[in-house]
mmCIF file of C-alpha atoms in Angstrom:
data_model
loop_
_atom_site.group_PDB
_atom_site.id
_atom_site.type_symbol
_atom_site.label_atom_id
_atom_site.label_comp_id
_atom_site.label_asym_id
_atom_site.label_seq_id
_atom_site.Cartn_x
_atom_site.Cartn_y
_atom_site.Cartn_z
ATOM 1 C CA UNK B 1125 92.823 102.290 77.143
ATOM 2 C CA UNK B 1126 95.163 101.529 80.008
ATOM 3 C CA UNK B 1127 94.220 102.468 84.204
ATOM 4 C CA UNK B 1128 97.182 103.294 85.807
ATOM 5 C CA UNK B 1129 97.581 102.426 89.722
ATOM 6 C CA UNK B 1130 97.245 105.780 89.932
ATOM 7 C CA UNK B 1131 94.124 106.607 88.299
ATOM 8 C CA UNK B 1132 92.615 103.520 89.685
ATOM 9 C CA UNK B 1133 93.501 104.672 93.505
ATOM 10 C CA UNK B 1134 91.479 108.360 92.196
ATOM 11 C CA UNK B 1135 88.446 106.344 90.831
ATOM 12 C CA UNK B 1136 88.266 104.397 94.281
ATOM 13 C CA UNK B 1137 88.525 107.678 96.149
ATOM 14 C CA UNK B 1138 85.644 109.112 94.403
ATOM 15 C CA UNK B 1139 83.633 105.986 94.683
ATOM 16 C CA UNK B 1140 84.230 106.078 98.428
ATOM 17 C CA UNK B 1141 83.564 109.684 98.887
ATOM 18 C CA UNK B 1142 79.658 108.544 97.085
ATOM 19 C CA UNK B 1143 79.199 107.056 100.254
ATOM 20 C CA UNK B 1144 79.986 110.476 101.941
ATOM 21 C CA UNK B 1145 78.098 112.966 100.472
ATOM 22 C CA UNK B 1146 74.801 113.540 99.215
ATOM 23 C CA UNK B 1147 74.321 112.126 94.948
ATOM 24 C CA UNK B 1148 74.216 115.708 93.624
ATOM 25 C CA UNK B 1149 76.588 116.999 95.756
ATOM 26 C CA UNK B 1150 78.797 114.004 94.970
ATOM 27 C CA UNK B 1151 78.188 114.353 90.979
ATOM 28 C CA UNK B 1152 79.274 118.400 91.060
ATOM 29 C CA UNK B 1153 82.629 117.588 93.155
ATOM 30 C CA UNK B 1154 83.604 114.540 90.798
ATOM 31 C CA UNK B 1155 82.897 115.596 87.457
ATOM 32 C CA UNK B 1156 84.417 119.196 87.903
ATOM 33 C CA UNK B 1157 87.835 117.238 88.563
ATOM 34 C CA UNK B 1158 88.852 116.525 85.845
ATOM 35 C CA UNK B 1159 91.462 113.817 86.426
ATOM 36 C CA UNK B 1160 88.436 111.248 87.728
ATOM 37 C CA UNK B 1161 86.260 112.116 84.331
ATOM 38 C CA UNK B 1162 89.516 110.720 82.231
ATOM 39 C CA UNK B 1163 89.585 107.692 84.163
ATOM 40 C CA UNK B 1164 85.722 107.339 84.774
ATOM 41 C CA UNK B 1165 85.410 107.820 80.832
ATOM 42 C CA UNK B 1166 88.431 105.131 80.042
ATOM 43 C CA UNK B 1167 86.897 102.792 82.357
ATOM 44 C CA UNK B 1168 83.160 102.667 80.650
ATOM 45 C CA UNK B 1169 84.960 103.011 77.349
ATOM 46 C CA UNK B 1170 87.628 99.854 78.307
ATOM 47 C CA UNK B 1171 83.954 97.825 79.791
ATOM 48 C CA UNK B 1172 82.167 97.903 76.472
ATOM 49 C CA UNK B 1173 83.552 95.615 74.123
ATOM 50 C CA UNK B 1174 81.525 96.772 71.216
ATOM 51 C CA UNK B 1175 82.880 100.593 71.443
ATOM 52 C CA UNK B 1176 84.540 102.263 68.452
ATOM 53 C CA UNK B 1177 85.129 105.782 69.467
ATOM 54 C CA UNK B 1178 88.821 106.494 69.323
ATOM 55 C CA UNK B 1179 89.343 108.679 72.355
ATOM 56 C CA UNK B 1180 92.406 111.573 72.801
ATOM 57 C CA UNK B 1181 93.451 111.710 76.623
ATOM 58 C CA UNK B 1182 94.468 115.171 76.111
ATOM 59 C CA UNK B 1183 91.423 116.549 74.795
ATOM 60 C CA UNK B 1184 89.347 115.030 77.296
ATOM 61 C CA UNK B 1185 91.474 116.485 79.471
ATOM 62 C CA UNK B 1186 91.465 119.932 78.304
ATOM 63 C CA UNK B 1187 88.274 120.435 76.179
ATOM 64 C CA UNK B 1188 84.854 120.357 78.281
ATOM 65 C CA UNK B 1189 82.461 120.296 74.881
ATOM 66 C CA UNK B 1190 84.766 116.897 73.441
ATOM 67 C CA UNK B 1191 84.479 115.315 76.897
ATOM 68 C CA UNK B 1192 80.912 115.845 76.782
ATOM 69 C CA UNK B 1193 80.410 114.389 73.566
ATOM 70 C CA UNK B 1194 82.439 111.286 73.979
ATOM 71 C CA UNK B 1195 80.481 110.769 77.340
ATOM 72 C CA UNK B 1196 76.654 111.261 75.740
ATOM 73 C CA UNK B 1197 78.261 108.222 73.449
ATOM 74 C CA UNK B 1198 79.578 106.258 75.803
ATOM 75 C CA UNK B 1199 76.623 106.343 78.042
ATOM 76 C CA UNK B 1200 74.524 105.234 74.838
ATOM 77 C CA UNK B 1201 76.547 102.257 74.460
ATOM 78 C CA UNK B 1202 76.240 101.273 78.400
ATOM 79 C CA UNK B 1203 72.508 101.212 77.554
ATOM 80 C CA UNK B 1204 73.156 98.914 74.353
ATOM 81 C CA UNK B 1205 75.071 96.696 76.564
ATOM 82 C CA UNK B 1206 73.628 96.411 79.444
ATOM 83 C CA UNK B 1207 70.553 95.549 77.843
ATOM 84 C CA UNK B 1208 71.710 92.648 75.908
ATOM 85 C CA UNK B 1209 71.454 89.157 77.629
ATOM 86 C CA UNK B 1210 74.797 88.080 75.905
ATOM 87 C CA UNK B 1211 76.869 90.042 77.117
ATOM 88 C CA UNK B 1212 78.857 89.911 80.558
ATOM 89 C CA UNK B 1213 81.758 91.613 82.188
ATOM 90 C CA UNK B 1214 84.458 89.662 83.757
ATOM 91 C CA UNK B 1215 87.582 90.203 85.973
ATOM 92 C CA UNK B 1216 90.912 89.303 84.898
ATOM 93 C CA UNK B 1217 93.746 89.844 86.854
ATOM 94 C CA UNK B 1218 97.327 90.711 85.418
ATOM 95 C CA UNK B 1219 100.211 90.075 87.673
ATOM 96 C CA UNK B 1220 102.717 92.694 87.387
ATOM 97 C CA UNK B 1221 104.364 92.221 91.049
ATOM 98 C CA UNK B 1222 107.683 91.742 91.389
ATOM 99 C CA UNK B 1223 108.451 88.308 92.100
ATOM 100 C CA UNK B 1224 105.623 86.803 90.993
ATOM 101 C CA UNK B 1225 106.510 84.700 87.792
ATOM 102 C CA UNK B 1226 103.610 82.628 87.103
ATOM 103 C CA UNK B 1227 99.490 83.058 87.037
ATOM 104 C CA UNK B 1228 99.939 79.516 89.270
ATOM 105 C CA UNK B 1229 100.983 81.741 92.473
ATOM 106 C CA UNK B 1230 98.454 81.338 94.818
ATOM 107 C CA UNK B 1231 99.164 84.887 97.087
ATOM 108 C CA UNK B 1232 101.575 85.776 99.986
ATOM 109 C CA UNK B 1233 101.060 84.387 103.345
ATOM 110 C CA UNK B 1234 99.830 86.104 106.295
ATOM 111 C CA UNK B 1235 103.541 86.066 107.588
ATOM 112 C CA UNK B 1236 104.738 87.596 103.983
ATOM 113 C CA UNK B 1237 102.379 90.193 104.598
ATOM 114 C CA UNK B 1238 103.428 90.768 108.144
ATOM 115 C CA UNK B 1239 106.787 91.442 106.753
ATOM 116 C CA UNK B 1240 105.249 93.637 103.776
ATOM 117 C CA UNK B 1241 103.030 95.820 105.531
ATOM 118 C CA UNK B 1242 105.008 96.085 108.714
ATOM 119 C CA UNK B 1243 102.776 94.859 111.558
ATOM 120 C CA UNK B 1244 103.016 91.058 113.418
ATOM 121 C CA UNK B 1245 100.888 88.182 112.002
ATOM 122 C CA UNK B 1246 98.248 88.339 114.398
ATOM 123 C CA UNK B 1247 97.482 92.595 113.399
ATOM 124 C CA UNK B 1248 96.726 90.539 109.831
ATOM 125 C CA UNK B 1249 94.533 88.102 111.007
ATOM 126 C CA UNK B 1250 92.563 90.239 112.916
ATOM 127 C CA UNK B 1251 92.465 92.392 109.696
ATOM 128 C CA UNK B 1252 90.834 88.852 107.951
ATOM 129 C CA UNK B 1253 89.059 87.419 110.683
ATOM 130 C CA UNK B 1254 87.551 90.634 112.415
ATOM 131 C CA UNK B 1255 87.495 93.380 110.293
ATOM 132 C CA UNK B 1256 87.653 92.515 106.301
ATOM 133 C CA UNK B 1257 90.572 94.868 105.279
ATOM 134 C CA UNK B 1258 91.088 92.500 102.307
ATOM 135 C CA UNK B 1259 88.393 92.737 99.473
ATOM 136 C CA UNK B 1260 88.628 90.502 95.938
ATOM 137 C CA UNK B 1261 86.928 90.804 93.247
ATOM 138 C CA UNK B 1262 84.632 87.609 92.336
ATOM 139 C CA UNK B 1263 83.975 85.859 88.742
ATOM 140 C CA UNK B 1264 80.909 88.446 88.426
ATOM 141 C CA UNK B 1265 83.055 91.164 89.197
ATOM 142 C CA UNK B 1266 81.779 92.288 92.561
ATOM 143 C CA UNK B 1267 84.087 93.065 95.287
ATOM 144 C CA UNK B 1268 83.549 90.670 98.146
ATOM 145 C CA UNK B 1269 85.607 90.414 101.687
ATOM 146 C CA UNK B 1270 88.059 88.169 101.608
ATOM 147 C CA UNK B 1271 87.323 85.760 104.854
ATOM 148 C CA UNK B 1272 88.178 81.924 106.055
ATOM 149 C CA UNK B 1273 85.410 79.541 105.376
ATOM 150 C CA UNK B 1274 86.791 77.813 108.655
ATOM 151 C CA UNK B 1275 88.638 78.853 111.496
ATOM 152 C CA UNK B 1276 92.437 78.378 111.258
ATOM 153 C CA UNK B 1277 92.267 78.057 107.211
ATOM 154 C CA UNK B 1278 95.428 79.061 105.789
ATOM 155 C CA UNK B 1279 94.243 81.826 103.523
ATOM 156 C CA UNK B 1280 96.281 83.603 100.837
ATOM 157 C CA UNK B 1281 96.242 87.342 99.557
ATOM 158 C CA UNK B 1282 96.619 87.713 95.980
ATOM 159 C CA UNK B 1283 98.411 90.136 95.026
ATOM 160 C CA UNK B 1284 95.842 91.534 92.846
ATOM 161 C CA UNK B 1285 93.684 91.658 96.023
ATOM 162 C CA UNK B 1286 92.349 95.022 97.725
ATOM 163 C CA UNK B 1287 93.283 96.297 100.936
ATOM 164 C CA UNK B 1288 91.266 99.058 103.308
ATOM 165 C CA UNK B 1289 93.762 100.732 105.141
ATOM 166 C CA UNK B 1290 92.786 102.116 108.942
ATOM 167 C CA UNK B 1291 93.019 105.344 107.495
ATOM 168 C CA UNK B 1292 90.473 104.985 104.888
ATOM 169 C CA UNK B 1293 92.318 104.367 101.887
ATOM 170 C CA UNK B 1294 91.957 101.441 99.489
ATOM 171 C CA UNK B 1295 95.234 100.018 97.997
ATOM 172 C CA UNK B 1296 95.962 97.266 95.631
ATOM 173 C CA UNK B 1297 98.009 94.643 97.520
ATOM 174 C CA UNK B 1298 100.603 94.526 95.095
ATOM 175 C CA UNK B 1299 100.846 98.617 95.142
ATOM 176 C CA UNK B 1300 102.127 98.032 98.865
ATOM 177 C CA UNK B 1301 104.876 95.290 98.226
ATOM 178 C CA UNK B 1302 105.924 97.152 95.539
ATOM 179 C CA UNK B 1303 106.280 100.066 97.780
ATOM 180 C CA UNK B 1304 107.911 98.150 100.442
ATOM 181 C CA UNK B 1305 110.293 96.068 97.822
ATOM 182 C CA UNK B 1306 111.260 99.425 97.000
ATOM 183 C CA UNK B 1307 111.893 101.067 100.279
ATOM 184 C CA UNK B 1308 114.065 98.068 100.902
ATOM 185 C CA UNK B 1309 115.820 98.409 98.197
ATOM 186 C CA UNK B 1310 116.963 102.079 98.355
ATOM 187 C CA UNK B 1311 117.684 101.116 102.245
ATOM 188 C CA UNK B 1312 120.293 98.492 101.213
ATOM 189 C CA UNK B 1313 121.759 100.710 98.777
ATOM 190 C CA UNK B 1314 122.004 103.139 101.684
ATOM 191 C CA UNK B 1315 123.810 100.848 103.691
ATOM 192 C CA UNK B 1316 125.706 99.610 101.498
ATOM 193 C CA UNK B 1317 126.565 103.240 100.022
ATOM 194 C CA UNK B 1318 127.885 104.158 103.725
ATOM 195 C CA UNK B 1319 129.822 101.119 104.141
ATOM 196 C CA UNK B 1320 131.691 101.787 101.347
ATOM 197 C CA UNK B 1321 132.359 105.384 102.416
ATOM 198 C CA UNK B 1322 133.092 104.442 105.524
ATOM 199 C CA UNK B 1323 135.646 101.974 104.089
ATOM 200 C CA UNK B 1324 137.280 104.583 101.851
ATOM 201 C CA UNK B 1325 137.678 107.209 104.839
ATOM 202 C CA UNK B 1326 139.444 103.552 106.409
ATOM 203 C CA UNK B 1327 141.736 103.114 103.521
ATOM 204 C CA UNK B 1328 142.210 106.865 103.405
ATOM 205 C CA UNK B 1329 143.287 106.651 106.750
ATOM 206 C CA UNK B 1330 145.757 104.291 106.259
ATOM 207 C CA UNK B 1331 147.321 105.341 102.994
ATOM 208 C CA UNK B 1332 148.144 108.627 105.023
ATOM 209 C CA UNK B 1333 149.697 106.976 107.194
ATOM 210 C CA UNK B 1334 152.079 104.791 105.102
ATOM 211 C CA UNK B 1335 153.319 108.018 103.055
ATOM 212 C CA UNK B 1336 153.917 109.826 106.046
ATOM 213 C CA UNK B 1337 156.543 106.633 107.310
ATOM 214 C CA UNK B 1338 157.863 106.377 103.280
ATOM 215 C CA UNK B 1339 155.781 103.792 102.094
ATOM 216 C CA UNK B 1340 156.495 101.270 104.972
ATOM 217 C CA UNK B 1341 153.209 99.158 106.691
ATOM 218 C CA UNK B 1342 152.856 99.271 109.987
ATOM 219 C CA UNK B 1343 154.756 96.178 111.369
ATOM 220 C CA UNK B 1344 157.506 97.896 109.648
ATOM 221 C CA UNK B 1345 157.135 101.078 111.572
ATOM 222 C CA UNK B 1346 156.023 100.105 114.870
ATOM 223 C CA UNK B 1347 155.573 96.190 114.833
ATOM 224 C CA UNK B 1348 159.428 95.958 116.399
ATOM 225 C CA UNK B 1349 159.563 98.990 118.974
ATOM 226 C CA UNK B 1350 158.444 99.681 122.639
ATOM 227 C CA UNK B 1351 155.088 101.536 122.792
ATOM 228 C CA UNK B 1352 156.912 103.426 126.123
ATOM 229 C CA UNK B 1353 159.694 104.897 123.870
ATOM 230 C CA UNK B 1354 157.461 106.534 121.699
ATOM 231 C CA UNK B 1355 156.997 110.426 121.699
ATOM 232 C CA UNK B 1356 153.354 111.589 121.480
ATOM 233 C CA UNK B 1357 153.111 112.326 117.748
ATOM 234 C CA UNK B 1358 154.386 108.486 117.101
ATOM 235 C CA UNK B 1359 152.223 107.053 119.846
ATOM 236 C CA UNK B 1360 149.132 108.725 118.326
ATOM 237 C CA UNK B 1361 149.868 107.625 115.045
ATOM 238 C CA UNK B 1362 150.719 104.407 116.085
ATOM 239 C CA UNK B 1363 147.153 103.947 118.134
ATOM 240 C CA UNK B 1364 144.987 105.007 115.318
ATOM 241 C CA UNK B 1365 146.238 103.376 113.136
ATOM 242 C CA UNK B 1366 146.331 100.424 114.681
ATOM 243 C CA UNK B 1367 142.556 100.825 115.099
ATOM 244 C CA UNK B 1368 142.129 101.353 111.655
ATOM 245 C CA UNK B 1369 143.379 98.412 110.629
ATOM 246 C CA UNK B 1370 141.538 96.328 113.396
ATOM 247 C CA UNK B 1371 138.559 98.121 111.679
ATOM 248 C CA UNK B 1372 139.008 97.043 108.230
ATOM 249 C CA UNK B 1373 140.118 93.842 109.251
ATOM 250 C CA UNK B 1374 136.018 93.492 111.394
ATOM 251 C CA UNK B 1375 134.755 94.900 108.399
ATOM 252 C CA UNK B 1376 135.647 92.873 106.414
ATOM 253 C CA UNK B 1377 135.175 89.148 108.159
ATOM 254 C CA UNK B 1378 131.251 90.903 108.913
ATOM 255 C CA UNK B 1379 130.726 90.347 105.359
ATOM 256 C CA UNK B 1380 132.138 87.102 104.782
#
């Protein structure tokens, strides 16, 4: 059964608030909500290989006595496998990120990540060297802090990697470049959205202008005469635009 970012990032806050709160006071809070039974019962259900039970998401959702009985089994079977020798649970990262093309990538850089989670280069060292924001799931699949086995090592951060924000919060690397990729993206199509407004209102401008002198440019109109025999309606006209044009024309050779 598929963990969604989302139902991963409730499971972690759960786990974190364990460390919180007294067991029993922990248990009643958790297992009342029930968004974190779905995904506590889909992970146990996804770690035992030998499991059969075919499980409805909306009835675990929605029916307390179903939930309960799919749970009593799946607890069974964590006993089953725990308890044989043979049997072992392993990580195995997907890489869904944006960008990243091939299992061979080896992570972003600490100057990618600069860039990614908007702080300088040295903020993310100090998050690696001093205080082990980055966690990474080993072979066994513990967790472990992600660290430099000398000082200076180039390190990389997966993008399957963990991250403890200052705030509290754990995120998935990848959860904040794809955040950022797309924050970047909708900011580009902002810009570029009031560029090409700001254009139109320019060629707006202009096309005014050449109907109201019958279709002729400006050279035509004004390129010829002296500026000082002008009367106020044809000097105004004649100054913006002038700058209109001397707009579109910056515009224009900014993009090129």
């Amino acid at each position: 059964m598929a963990i969604t970012e989302i139902e991963q990032r409730i499971y972690e806050d759960k786990v974190r608030l364990l460390n919180e709160m007294d067991l029993e006071n922990w248990a009643k809070e958790s297992f009342t909500d029930k968004q974190f039974r779905l995904v506590f019962i889909k992970a146990i259900n996804n770690l035992i290989a030998s499991s059969s039970i075919e499980i409805s998401e909306a009835s675990l959702l929605d029916d307390q006595h179903y939930t309960k009985q799919v749970l009593v089994e799946l607890l069974r079977n964590v006993l089953v496998v725990s308890a044989s020798n043979s049997t072992t649970v392993s990580y195995k990262p997907s890489l869904s990120v944006k960008g990243v093309k091939s299992k061979e990538f080896k992570g972003y850089t600490t100057g990618e990540l600069a860039t990614y989670f908007g702080v300088s280069t040295n903020t993310i060292n100090n998050w690696i060297n001093k205080e082990g924001r980055f966690l990474k799931y080993n072979a066994n699949g513990q967790m472990e802090v992600v660290k430099r086995e000398v000082p200076n090592e180039k390190v990389r951060i997966h993008p399957e990697y963990w991250f403890d924000s200052p705030s509290g919060m754990r995120y998935q690397v990848k959860e904040l470049v794809e955040t950022y990729e797309l924050d970047k993206a909708e900011w580009d199509a902002s810009k570029e959205q009031n560029m090409k407004s700001e254009e139109e209102q320019i060629v707006a401008y202009l096309e005014h202008f050449k109907k109201k002198y019958n279709g002729q440019d400006f050279n035509a109109v004004f390129g010829k005469k002296n500026w000082n025999q002008l009367n106020s309606e044809e000097e105004t006209d004649a100054a913006m635009w002038s700058f209109f044009l001397q707009r579109l024309k910056d515009d224009k050779n900014s993009r090129d």
